[in-house]
């Protein structure tokens, strides 16, 4: 079973991660099992150089796992091209109620756009192009749109929307 | 499909990780897809404090994924008690040819023990107790045993054994 996925999108520097943190905390408070996915276009680093686990990845392991009583961590090389997001979510998030992603603005997933007037007057999804997958906007300033608008700090209101639309 | 699993065991400070690095590199050279699993009894840290991905885990995400063209990284909280190793391997290593684990000395998996005389005269698996799952020893000194003994640096020889026993 693949859980529903909602993507938090914004122009860079608008505060996607801050809103994501609030939404994750709010959904957890309501008892949901939540996943978070971030895309990195570059060769990101995770783990700490010199640690045993890092050495195993460096040695060439296709998949490196660290298991512990509390959690499991994994670094897995893509066998070929980068898999599509929904395949990755199906593989690793089947046990969750909902997944929030950061970015993936060109995907066809439902989206919430974060907007700050000082960053940009225009929205990503209601600007030069009209993105029909946008379900709500979290903004720091008044807007007139064809979809619901929430205050940028209103994690509770946005969670109500997520629950109603994707978890009921 | 769960791949075969071989565990590299040793008394602490004997050089398990160093041998694992060599075995991973050698198996990769021979074209196998290799997994490596390390157990951490404590609450290990992975990822870099303050990074966006780290913030998503800290916010409470049950599963955090970073995707990229090259690899995927994951930090997943155990939903309850720590799953048994074979369940974790079935979940995350089904695409691999072989998995090498570090430690797990009380498991029933086939084992290779690393031995250094200056660290200890006695073997873990041929000491006070006789462990029938031991398939070979990698040692820096001569031993007389009921199983094959390899030089501690002989990754090629140990790979031949792994391939013959588990990959043929």
Short mmCIF file of C-alpha atoms in Angstrom, two decimals:
data_model
loop_
_atom_site.label_atom_id
_atom_site.label_comp_id
_atom_site.label_asym_id
_atom_site.label_seq_id
_atom_site.Cartn_x
_atom_site.Cartn_y
_atom_site.Cartn_z
CA UNK A 1 0.00 0.00 0.00
CA UNK A 2 1.38 3.40 -0.97
CA UNK A 3 0.29 6.21 1.38
CA UNK A 4 -1.05 9.53 0.07
CA UNK A 5 1.66 12.05 -0.82
CA UNK A 6 1.47 15.84 -0.56
CA UNK A 7 4.30 18.02 -1.73
CA UNK A 8 5.30 21.31 -0.11
CA UNK A 9 6.61 23.56 -2.87
CA UNK A 10 7.95 27.11 -2.97
CA UNK A 11 10.48 29.31 -4.61
CA UNK A 12 13.84 28.74 -2.92
CA UNK A 13 14.36 30.55 0.36
CA UNK A 14 10.65 30.80 1.16
CA UNK A 15 10.72 28.45 4.15
CA UNK A 16 9.56 25.04 2.89
CA UNK A 17 11.51 23.16 5.56
CA UNK A 18 10.14 25.33 8.38
CA UNK A 19 6.55 24.66 7.31
CA UNK A 20 7.31 20.97 6.82
CA UNK A 21 8.67 20.74 10.37
CA UNK A 22 5.44 22.25 11.70
CA UNK A 23 3.22 19.97 9.60
CA UNK A 24 5.14 16.86 10.62
CA UNK A 25 4.88 17.79 14.31
CA UNK A 26 1.16 18.55 13.98
CA UNK A 27 0.37 15.30 12.12
CA UNK A 28 2.39 13.32 14.68
CA UNK A 29 0.43 15.02 17.50
CA UNK A 30 -2.73 13.75 15.82
CA UNK A 31 -1.40 10.19 15.81
CA UNK A 32 -0.43 9.72 12.16
CA UNK A 33 2.67 7.94 10.92
CA UNK A 34 4.43 10.50 8.78
CA UNK A 35 7.13 10.29 6.14
CA UNK A 36 9.20 13.16 4.77
CA UNK A 37 11.06 13.11 1.48
CA UNK A 38 13.57 15.63 0.25
CA UNK A 39 15.16 15.65 -3.17
CA UNK A 40 18.75 16.57 -3.61
CA UNK A 41 19.91 17.30 -7.14
CA UNK A 42 23.54 16.91 -6.14
CA UNK A 43 25.61 14.23 -4.50
CA UNK A 44 24.54 14.86 -0.93
CA UNK A 45 26.54 13.75 2.07
CA UNK A 46 24.95 11.93 4.96
CA UNK A 47 26.78 10.13 7.75
CA UNK A 48 30.01 11.26 9.35
CA UNK A 49 33.32 10.84 7.57
CA UNK A 50 35.51 8.22 9.18
CA UNK A 51 32.77 6.38 11.05
CA UNK A 52 32.53 2.62 10.44
CA UNK A 53 29.20 2.94 8.62
CA UNK A 54 30.65 5.64 6.36
CA UNK A 55 33.65 3.41 5.61
CA UNK A 56 31.35 0.59 4.44
CA UNK A 57 29.59 2.90 1.98
CA UNK A 58 32.93 4.27 0.77
CA UNK A 59 34.22 0.72 0.26
CA UNK A 60 31.50 0.29 -2.37
CA UNK A 61 28.50 -1.23 -0.58
CA UNK A 62 25.42 -0.89 -2.80
CA UNK A 63 23.32 -0.72 0.35
CA UNK A 64 24.57 0.16 3.82
CA UNK A 65 22.30 -0.26 6.82
CA UNK A 66 22.76 0.66 10.46
CA UNK A 67 20.28 -1.03 12.76
CA UNK A 68 19.61 -0.09 16.37
CA UNK A 69 16.88 -0.53 18.97
CA UNK A 70 15.41 2.84 17.99
CA UNK A 71 15.84 3.22 14.25
CA UNK A 72 17.38 1.98 11.02
CA UNK A 73 19.43 4.12 8.66
CA UNK A 74 20.22 3.26 5.07
CA UNK A 75 22.33 4.58 2.21
CA UNK A 76 21.42 2.81 -1.06
CA UNK A 77 22.99 3.49 -4.44
CA UNK A 78 20.50 3.69 -7.29
CA UNK A 79 21.07 0.63 -9.47
CA UNK A 80 20.63 2.72 -12.63
CA UNK A 81 18.76 5.94 -13.26
CA UNK A 82 17.09 7.62 -10.30
CA UNK A 83 13.83 5.77 -9.61
CA UNK A 84 10.60 7.75 -9.87
CA UNK A 85 9.49 9.15 -6.54
CA UNK A 86 6.38 6.98 -6.23
CA UNK A 87 8.50 3.85 -6.59
CA UNK A 88 10.79 5.00 -3.78
CA UNK A 89 7.79 5.81 -1.59
CA UNK A 90 6.21 2.42 -2.35
CA UNK A 91 9.49 0.71 -1.40
CA UNK A 92 10.22 2.52 1.84
CA UNK A 93 7.01 4.15 3.11
CA UNK A 94 4.38 1.41 2.85
CA UNK A 95 4.02 1.40 6.64
CA UNK A 96 3.11 5.10 6.89
CA UNK A 97 -0.20 7.02 6.83
CA UNK A 98 1.01 9.99 4.82
CA UNK A 99 4.16 11.29 3.14
CA UNK A 100 5.07 14.95 2.80
CA UNK A 101 7.66 15.81 0.21
CA UNK A 102 9.75 18.92 -0.16
CA UNK A 103 9.97 20.20 -3.69
CA UNK A 104 9.19 17.92 -6.64
CA UNK A 105 7.36 20.90 -8.07
CA UNK A 106 7.09 19.42 -11.55
CA UNK A 107 5.38 16.25 -10.32
CA UNK A 108 1.66 15.56 -10.57
CA UNK A 109 1.22 15.12 -6.79
CA UNK A 110 -1.12 17.35 -4.82
CA UNK A 111 0.77 20.43 -3.64
CA UNK A 112 0.76 23.10 -0.98
CA UNK A 113 2.71 26.19 -1.96
CA UNK A 114 4.51 28.32 0.61
CA UNK A 115 4.54 32.00 -0.28
CA UNK A 116 6.25 35.07 1.18
CA UNK A 117 5.56 38.40 -0.41
CA UNK A 118 9.09 39.71 0.16
CA UNK A 119 10.50 36.68 -1.68
CA UNK A 120 8.19 37.00 -4.69
CA UNK A 121 4.90 38.55 -5.69
CA UNK A 122 4.10 35.63 -7.97
CA UNK A 123 3.25 32.07 -6.98
CA UNK A 124 5.05 29.12 -8.54
CA UNK A 125 1.80 27.29 -9.26
CA UNK A 126 -0.36 30.31 -10.17
CA UNK A 127 2.21 32.32 -12.05
CA UNK A 128 3.25 31.93 -15.65
CA UNK A 129 1.70 28.48 -15.59
CA UNK A 130 -1.46 27.24 -13.89
CA UNK A 131 -0.79 24.07 -11.87
CA UNK A 132 -4.09 22.22 -11.29
CA UNK A 133 -2.52 20.02 -8.58
CA UNK A 134 -2.19 22.93 -6.13
CA UNK A 135 -4.62 22.34 -3.25
CA UNK A 136 -3.74 25.22 -0.90
CA UNK A 137 -1.35 28.10 -0.29
CA UNK A 138 0.37 29.05 2.98
CA UNK A 139 1.19 32.73 2.74
CA UNK A 140 2.33 35.65 4.88
CA UNK A 141 0.15 38.10 2.96
CA UNK A 142 -3.39 38.41 1.54
CA UNK A 143 -3.99 36.75 -1.83
CA UNK A 144 -7.01 36.18 -4.03
CA UNK A 145 -6.99 32.68 -5.46
CA UNK A 146 -9.27 29.84 -6.56
CA UNK A 147 -8.04 27.61 -3.70
CA UNK A 148 -7.88 27.91 0.12
CA UNK A 149 -5.24 30.24 1.58
CA UNK A 150 -3.81 29.73 5.08
CA UNK A 151 -1.53 31.83 7.19
CA UNK A 152 2.06 30.66 6.70
CA UNK A 153 2.20 29.62 10.38
CA UNK A 154 -1.19 27.90 10.47
CA UNK A 155 -0.01 24.30 10.67
CA UNK A 156 -3.26 23.33 12.40
CA UNK A 157 -5.44 24.64 9.58
CA UNK A 158 -3.26 23.06 6.91
CA UNK A 159 -3.36 19.76 8.81
CA UNK A 160 -7.16 19.92 8.94
CA UNK A 161 -7.10 20.25 5.16
CA UNK A 162 -4.62 17.39 4.71
CA UNK A 163 -6.62 15.12 6.99
CA UNK A 164 -9.92 15.98 5.31
CA UNK A 165 -8.61 15.61 1.77
CA UNK A 166 -6.19 12.70 2.11
CA UNK A 167 -6.72 10.86 5.40
CA UNK A 168 -10.48 10.55 5.85
CA UNK B 1 14.02 -12.78 -2.29
CA UNK B 2 16.37 -12.45 0.67
CA UNK B 3 20.05 -12.66 -0.31
CA UNK B 4 22.52 -14.85 1.59
CA UNK B 5 24.00 -13.21 4.69
CA UNK B 6 27.48 -13.73 6.15
CA UNK B 7 28.50 -12.06 9.36
CA UNK B 8 32.01 -10.84 10.14
CA UNK B 9 32.56 -11.25 13.85
CA UNK B 10 35.48 -10.56 16.19
CA UNK B 11 36.34 -9.38 19.62
CA UNK B 12 36.21 -5.59 19.65
CA UNK B 13 39.26 -3.82 18.27
CA UNK B 14 40.31 -6.72 16.04
CA UNK B 15 39.58 -4.98 12.74
CA UNK B 16 36.17 -6.16 11.56
CA UNK B 17 35.51 -2.99 9.59
CA UNK B 18 38.88 -3.13 7.83
CA UNK B 19 38.23 -6.69 6.65
CA UNK B 20 34.67 -5.80 5.67
CA UNK B 21 35.96 -2.94 3.52
CA UNK B 22 38.29 -5.32 1.71
CA UNK B 23 35.59 -7.98 1.21
CA UNK B 24 33.09 -5.42 -0.10
CA UNK B 25 35.64 -4.04 -2.57
CA UNK B 26 36.60 -7.55 -3.71
CA UNK B 27 32.99 -8.72 -4.17
CA UNK B 28 32.18 -5.51 -6.07
CA UNK B 29 35.21 -6.13 -8.33
CA UNK B 30 33.71 -9.52 -9.14
CA UNK B 31 30.41 -7.92 -10.14
CA UNK B 32 28.20 -8.72 -7.15
CA UNK B 33 25.70 -6.34 -5.60
CA UNK B 34 26.75 -6.12 -1.98
CA UNK B 35 25.00 -4.95 1.17
CA UNK B 36 26.64 -4.14 4.49
CA UNK B 37 24.85 -4.04 7.82
CA UNK B 38 26.18 -2.73 11.09
CA UNK B 39 24.41 -2.92 14.41
CA UNK B 40 24.58 -0.07 16.85
CA UNK B 41 23.44 -0.80 20.37
CA UNK B 42 23.11 2.90 21.13
CA UNK B 43 21.25 5.81 19.61
CA UNK B 44 23.62 6.45 16.72
CA UNK B 45 23.81 9.72 14.86
CA UNK B 46 23.75 9.90 11.10
CA UNK B 47 23.22 13.02 9.00
CA UNK B 48 24.56 16.46 9.82
CA UNK B 49 22.96 18.60 12.52
CA UNK B 50 21.13 21.59 11.11
CA UNK B 51 20.72 20.27 7.57
CA UNK B 52 17.18 20.25 6.16
CA UNK B 53 17.02 16.45 6.14
CA UNK B 54 18.16 16.34 9.77
CA UNK B 55 15.48 18.89 10.69
CA UNK B 56 12.75 16.68 9.18
CA UNK B 57 13.84 13.72 11.30
CA UNK B 58 14.06 15.92 14.39
CA UNK B 59 10.55 17.25 13.72
CA UNK B 60 9.30 13.70 14.25
CA UNK B 61 9.16 12.08 10.81
CA UNK B 62 8.80 8.31 11.20
CA UNK B 63 10.67 7.90 7.93
CA UNK B 64 12.91 10.49 6.32
CA UNK B 65 14.22 9.95 2.80
CA UNK B 66 16.67 11.93 0.71
CA UNK B 67 16.55 11.03 -2.97
CA UNK B 68 19.12 12.00 -5.56
CA UNK B 69 20.28 10.88 -9.00
CA UNK B 70 22.97 8.73 -7.37
CA UNK B 71 21.50 7.31 -4.16
CA UNK B 72 18.73 7.33 -1.61
CA UNK B 73 19.26 7.76 2.13
CA UNK B 74 16.75 6.89 4.80
CA UNK B 75 16.31 7.23 8.54
CA UNK B 76 13.36 5.15 9.76
CA UNK B 77 12.18 4.87 13.36
CA UNK B 78 11.33 1.34 14.43
CA UNK B 79 7.56 1.20 14.92
CA UNK B 80 7.99 -0.89 18.08
CA UNK B 81 10.75 -3.23 19.19
CA UNK B 82 13.81 -3.54 16.96
CA UNK B 83 12.91 -5.86 14.06
CA UNK B 84 14.92 -9.04 13.69
CA UNK B 85 17.84 -8.65 11.30
CA UNK B 86 16.45 -10.95 8.63
CA UNK B 87 13.27 -8.89 8.42
CA UNK B 88 15.31 -5.71 7.91
CA UNK B 89 17.40 -7.43 5.24
CA UNK B 90 14.28 -8.74 3.50
CA UNK B 91 12.81 -5.22 3.52
CA UNK B 92 15.82 -3.30 2.25
CA UNK B 93 18.23 -5.71 0.56
CA UNK B 94 16.02 -7.80 -1.73
CA UNK B 95 17.81 -6.34 -4.77
CA UNK B 96 21.28 -7.50 -3.67
CA UNK B 97 23.34 -10.64 -4.28
CA UNK B 98 24.88 -10.90 -0.81
CA UNK B 99 24.86 -9.08 2.50
CA UNK B 100 27.80 -8.90 4.88
CA UNK B 101 27.04 -7.94 8.45
CA UNK B 102 29.35 -6.67 11.15
CA UNK B 103 28.82 -8.28 14.51
CA UNK B 104 25.55 -10.05 15.31
CA UNK B 105 27.73 -12.69 16.91
CA UNK B 106 24.84 -14.36 18.73
CA UNK B 107 22.84 -14.89 15.53
CA UNK B 108 22.57 -18.17 13.67
CA UNK B 109 23.99 -16.74 10.41
CA UNK B 110 27.15 -18.16 8.85
CA UNK B 111 30.15 -16.33 10.28
CA UNK B 112 33.73 -15.44 9.49
CA UNK B 113 35.77 -14.58 12.57
CA UNK B 114 38.60 -12.07 12.44
CA UNK B 115 41.43 -12.90 14.82
CA UNK B 116 44.59 -11.12 15.93
CA UNK B 117 46.87 -12.88 18.35
CA UNK B 118 47.85 -9.70 20.16
CA UNK B 119 44.18 -8.93 20.81
CA UNK B 120 43.35 -12.39 22.14
CA UNK B 121 44.64 -15.96 22.08
CA UNK B 122 41.12 -17.36 22.09
CA UNK B 123 38.55 -17.18 19.31
CA UNK B 124 35.01 -15.97 19.97
CA UNK B 125 33.47 -18.92 18.14
CA UNK B 126 35.97 -21.60 19.21
CA UNK B 127 36.57 -20.47 22.76
CA UNK B 128 34.43 -21.20 25.78
CA UNK B 129 31.61 -22.09 23.43
CA UNK B 130 31.68 -23.91 20.09
CA UNK B 131 29.76 -22.00 17.43
CA UNK B 132 28.79 -24.40 14.60
CA UNK B 133 27.92 -21.48 12.27
CA UNK B 134 31.57 -20.42 11.93
CA UNK B 135 32.68 -21.12 8.34
CA UNK B 136 36.18 -19.61 8.32
CA UNK B 137 38.71 -17.59 10.29
CA UNK B 138 40.83 -14.68 9.06
CA UNK B 139 43.87 -14.54 11.31
CA UNK B 140 47.27 -12.91 11.59
CA UNK B 141 48.80 -16.02 13.12
CA UNK B 142 48.85 -19.80 12.69
CA UNK B 143 45.92 -21.70 14.19
CA UNK B 144 44.76 -25.29 14.18
CA UNK B 145 41.03 -25.51 13.65
CA UNK B 146 38.29 -27.66 12.12
CA UNK B 147 37.50 -24.98 9.51
CA UNK B 148 39.51 -23.11 6.84
CA UNK B 149 41.92 -20.41 8.04
CA UNK B 150 42.91 -17.47 5.83
CA UNK B 151 45.45 -14.73 6.27
CA UNK B 152 43.77 -11.67 7.78
CA UNK B 153 44.53 -9.70 4.59
CA UNK B 154 43.50 -12.42 2.14
CA UNK B 155 40.26 -10.83 0.90
CA UNK B 156 40.61 -12.77 -2.38
CA UNK B 157 40.73 -16.15 -0.65
CA UNK B 158 37.83 -15.28 1.64
CA UNK B 159 35.83 -14.09 -1.36
CA UNK B 160 36.49 -17.37 -3.15
CA UNK B 161 35.03 -19.13 -0.13
CA UNK B 162 32.00 -16.80 0.06
CA UNK B 163 31.31 -17.22 -3.66
CA UNK B 164 31.69 -20.99 -3.50
CA UNK B 165 29.56 -21.44 -0.41
CA UNK B 166 26.87 -18.80 -0.90
CA UNK B 167 26.84 -17.51 -4.47
CA UNK B 168 27.23 -20.54 -6.68
#
